[in-house]
Amino acid sequence: MGNLESIWQEAAEHLESSLPDAKKQWIRRISYSGDRDGTLVLSLSSPFYRSTTEKNCRIDIENMVSEIAGHDIPVEFIVDPSRKAPRTERKAERKAEQSEPVSRNTTLNRQYSFDNFIAGDNSSFAFNACKVIAQNPGTSFNPCLIYGGVGLGKTHLLESIGNYIDEHNPKMKIIYVTAESFTNEFIDSLMSKEKISAFKSKYRNVDVLLIDDIHFLQKKDSTQEELFHTFNELYDSHKQIVLTCDRPITELTDITDRLKTRFRKGLNVDLQPPAYETRMAIALQKCREKGYQIDQKVLDYICQSINTNVRDLEGALTTLSSFATLVGKPVTLEIAKEQLKNFIVSPAIRNNDITIDMIIQKTAAYFNVKDYDIRGKSRNKNITLARHISIYLASILTSYSLSEIGKFMNGKDHTTIMYSVEKIKSILDTDESVRQAVGTIKNDLLNG
Ligand code: ADP
Ligand code: MG
C-alpha cells in the first residue's frame, strides 16, 4: 500500500482542481492527521467544519483516495482544534499566489482576454458583441447569450468580458460563475436562513453576472427558480447578464419556459467551428503565447486534422511540444502523426454511432473482464485499468460530457471521471501496453 499521506496529498490536489468552488473551500480546510490501520484520518478544526465537510465531500474524497491507491481506503474525519493550518504546501502555494498581481474580482481567470482571442469568420459577430457589452455594460445587448459546441471559446469570451470590465471599471462588482457552481452554492445555502440571504444578496447585488454553461441547469428546478428571481432583479435594475450554453435555447429541455423566455431576450449569438485559416491563426498565436516551436508542416497537419474544437487543437500543440522537449529534438511530420494517433479523432467520428455500452463491451473483452466490473467499484488492478480506459475512450469518441459519462458508469461523479481521463492521458505516451490497448479498442470501435 502506498503511503496514506502522499495519497491524500495527491487526492487533495486533484479534488482542488476539479471540484466546484463550493466544495473546494471544504477540501482546503482539511489536514492529514494519520494512518490508523489503513484508515485515512483527516482532521478539521471544529465540529462544524467536520460535519459540513463530511456531508459535502466524503464521497468525493473516498472515491478519489481509493482511485489513487487502487483499492478501497476507509476515511475518518476527526476534530482537532490545534490543526488550524491546512497542509503547509498549500499555505506556501497560497502565499505564492498572493504575491502575484491578482484580479480585483477573484472569480475571474485572467488568462482570457479579448487580446488573445482570434476573431475569425466563425466568431467575429460574437466577439464584437462581447466587446460592445464590455465597453458599455448593462446598456446594450442585455442579457446576452453565447452558444456553441465544446471548445469553441465560450468561456474565453465570457471571461474576457469580465476582465475587460474589471480593468476599465474597477468599481463594478463582477461575478463569473459556472451554472454548476451556482447550483452547488445554492444547495449549500439551503442549510440556514443566514446562508440563503447571503447567497441571494451576493448574486443580486452585482453589476455584471456571467454564468457559464447554463445547460447544466436542466432538471434543476429549485436552482432555476432562484436564478429566475436573480435574473429579474438584475435585469430590472439594468445590470449586465451574460450567459453561455452548449446549444440554442430552443434545444434546452427541462428548463421552465419562463426562464427560457428570459434567456432569449436581448441578444443570442452563436460560435461556429473555425475555418482552416482561423485555426492556423489560433495555432500560431498559441505557439507564440506559450513559446512552442513547431514546424509549419506539422502545424498544417494539426490544423487540417482538428477541425471543430479549439481546445483539442491546443491539446495537440501541447502534446507535441512536450514530446519535443522530452526527446530534445524537433517534431517531424511522421512523429506528429504517430504521437497524435490516439489524440486526433476527427470530431466527425463523435457523431458516429459509438455508444458507451459498445466501448465498455469492447474494453471488457480486451481485458477479459465483465462489463459490470467496468461499471462497478472493484479495485482489482486489471479492472481499474479497463475502467479508466473505457472512460477515456468515452470522453474522446462520444460527445457525452464527463457528468453524463459518469451516469453510464453506475453514477460515478464528474471528478472521478475526470481523474480517469487525466490518468490515461498522462500515461498514454509512456506506457506501451496502455497505448496498445487504447489503439486496438479504438480501431475496433471505429471499424465497426
Ligand atoms: P468552451 O467554453 O466553448 O468549451 P473555451 O472558451 O474553454 O471553450 O475554449 C477552449 C480553449 O480554446 C481555451 O483555451 C481558449 O483560450 C481557446 N480558444 C477558443 N477559441 C479561441 C479563439 N478564437 N482564439 C484563441 N483561443 C481560443
Ligand atoms: Mg466553457
PDB file of C-alpha atoms in Angstrom, residues 3 9 23 97 109-110 114 120 195 272 279 306 330 339 359-360 365 383 399 413 433 435-436 438-439:
ATOM      1  CA  ASN A   3       1.845   5.970   1.973  1.00  0.00           C
ATOM      2  CA  GLN A   9      -1.753  14.970  -0.892  1.00  0.00           C
ATOM      3  CA  LYS A  23     -16.814  22.169  -2.440  1.00  0.00           C
ATOM      4  CA  GLU A  97      -0.485  33.168  -5.436  1.00  0.00           C
ATOM      5  CA  ASN A 109      -9.431  33.886 -14.777  1.00  0.00           C
ATOM      6  CA  ARG A 110      -7.037  36.495 -16.074  1.00  0.00           C
ATOM      7  CA  PHE A 114     -10.063  39.939 -25.994  1.00  0.00           C
ATOM      8  CA  GLY A 120     -12.407  34.635 -37.348  1.00  0.00           C
ATOM      9  CA  LYS A 195     -26.802  31.459   4.237  1.00  0.00           C
ATOM     10  CA  GLN A 272     -19.312  28.139 -35.129  1.00  0.00           C
ATOM     11  CA  ARG A 279      -7.463  27.539 -36.907  1.00  0.00           C
ATOM     12  CA  ILE A 306      -8.572  19.000 -35.891  1.00  0.00           C
ATOM     13  CA  PRO A 330      12.050  18.997 -33.232  1.00  0.00           C
ATOM     14  CA  GLN A 339       2.088  10.995 -31.401  1.00  0.00           C
ATOM     15  CA  ILE A 359     -16.976   0.977 -25.559  1.00  0.00           C
ATOM     16  CA  ILE A 360     -17.466  -0.917 -22.318  1.00  0.00           C
ATOM     17  CA  ALA A 365     -13.449  -8.176 -23.996  1.00  0.00           C
ATOM     18  CA  ILE A 383     -10.430  -3.930 -13.856  1.00  0.00           C
ATOM     19  CA  SER A 399     -19.988  13.699 -27.307  1.00  0.00           C
ATOM     20  CA  ASP A 413     -19.331  11.683 -10.262  1.00  0.00           C
ATOM     21  CA  SER A 433       0.667  -1.604 -23.096  1.00  0.00           C
ATOM     22  CA  ARG A 435      -1.182   2.784 -25.701  1.00  0.00           C
ATOM     23  CA  GLN A 436      -1.685  -0.501 -27.446  1.00  0.00           C
ATOM     24  CA  VAL A 438      -6.327   2.197 -26.362  1.00  0.00           C
ATOM     25  CA  GLY A 439      -5.265   1.973 -30.019  1.00  0.00           C
TER      26      GLY A 439
END
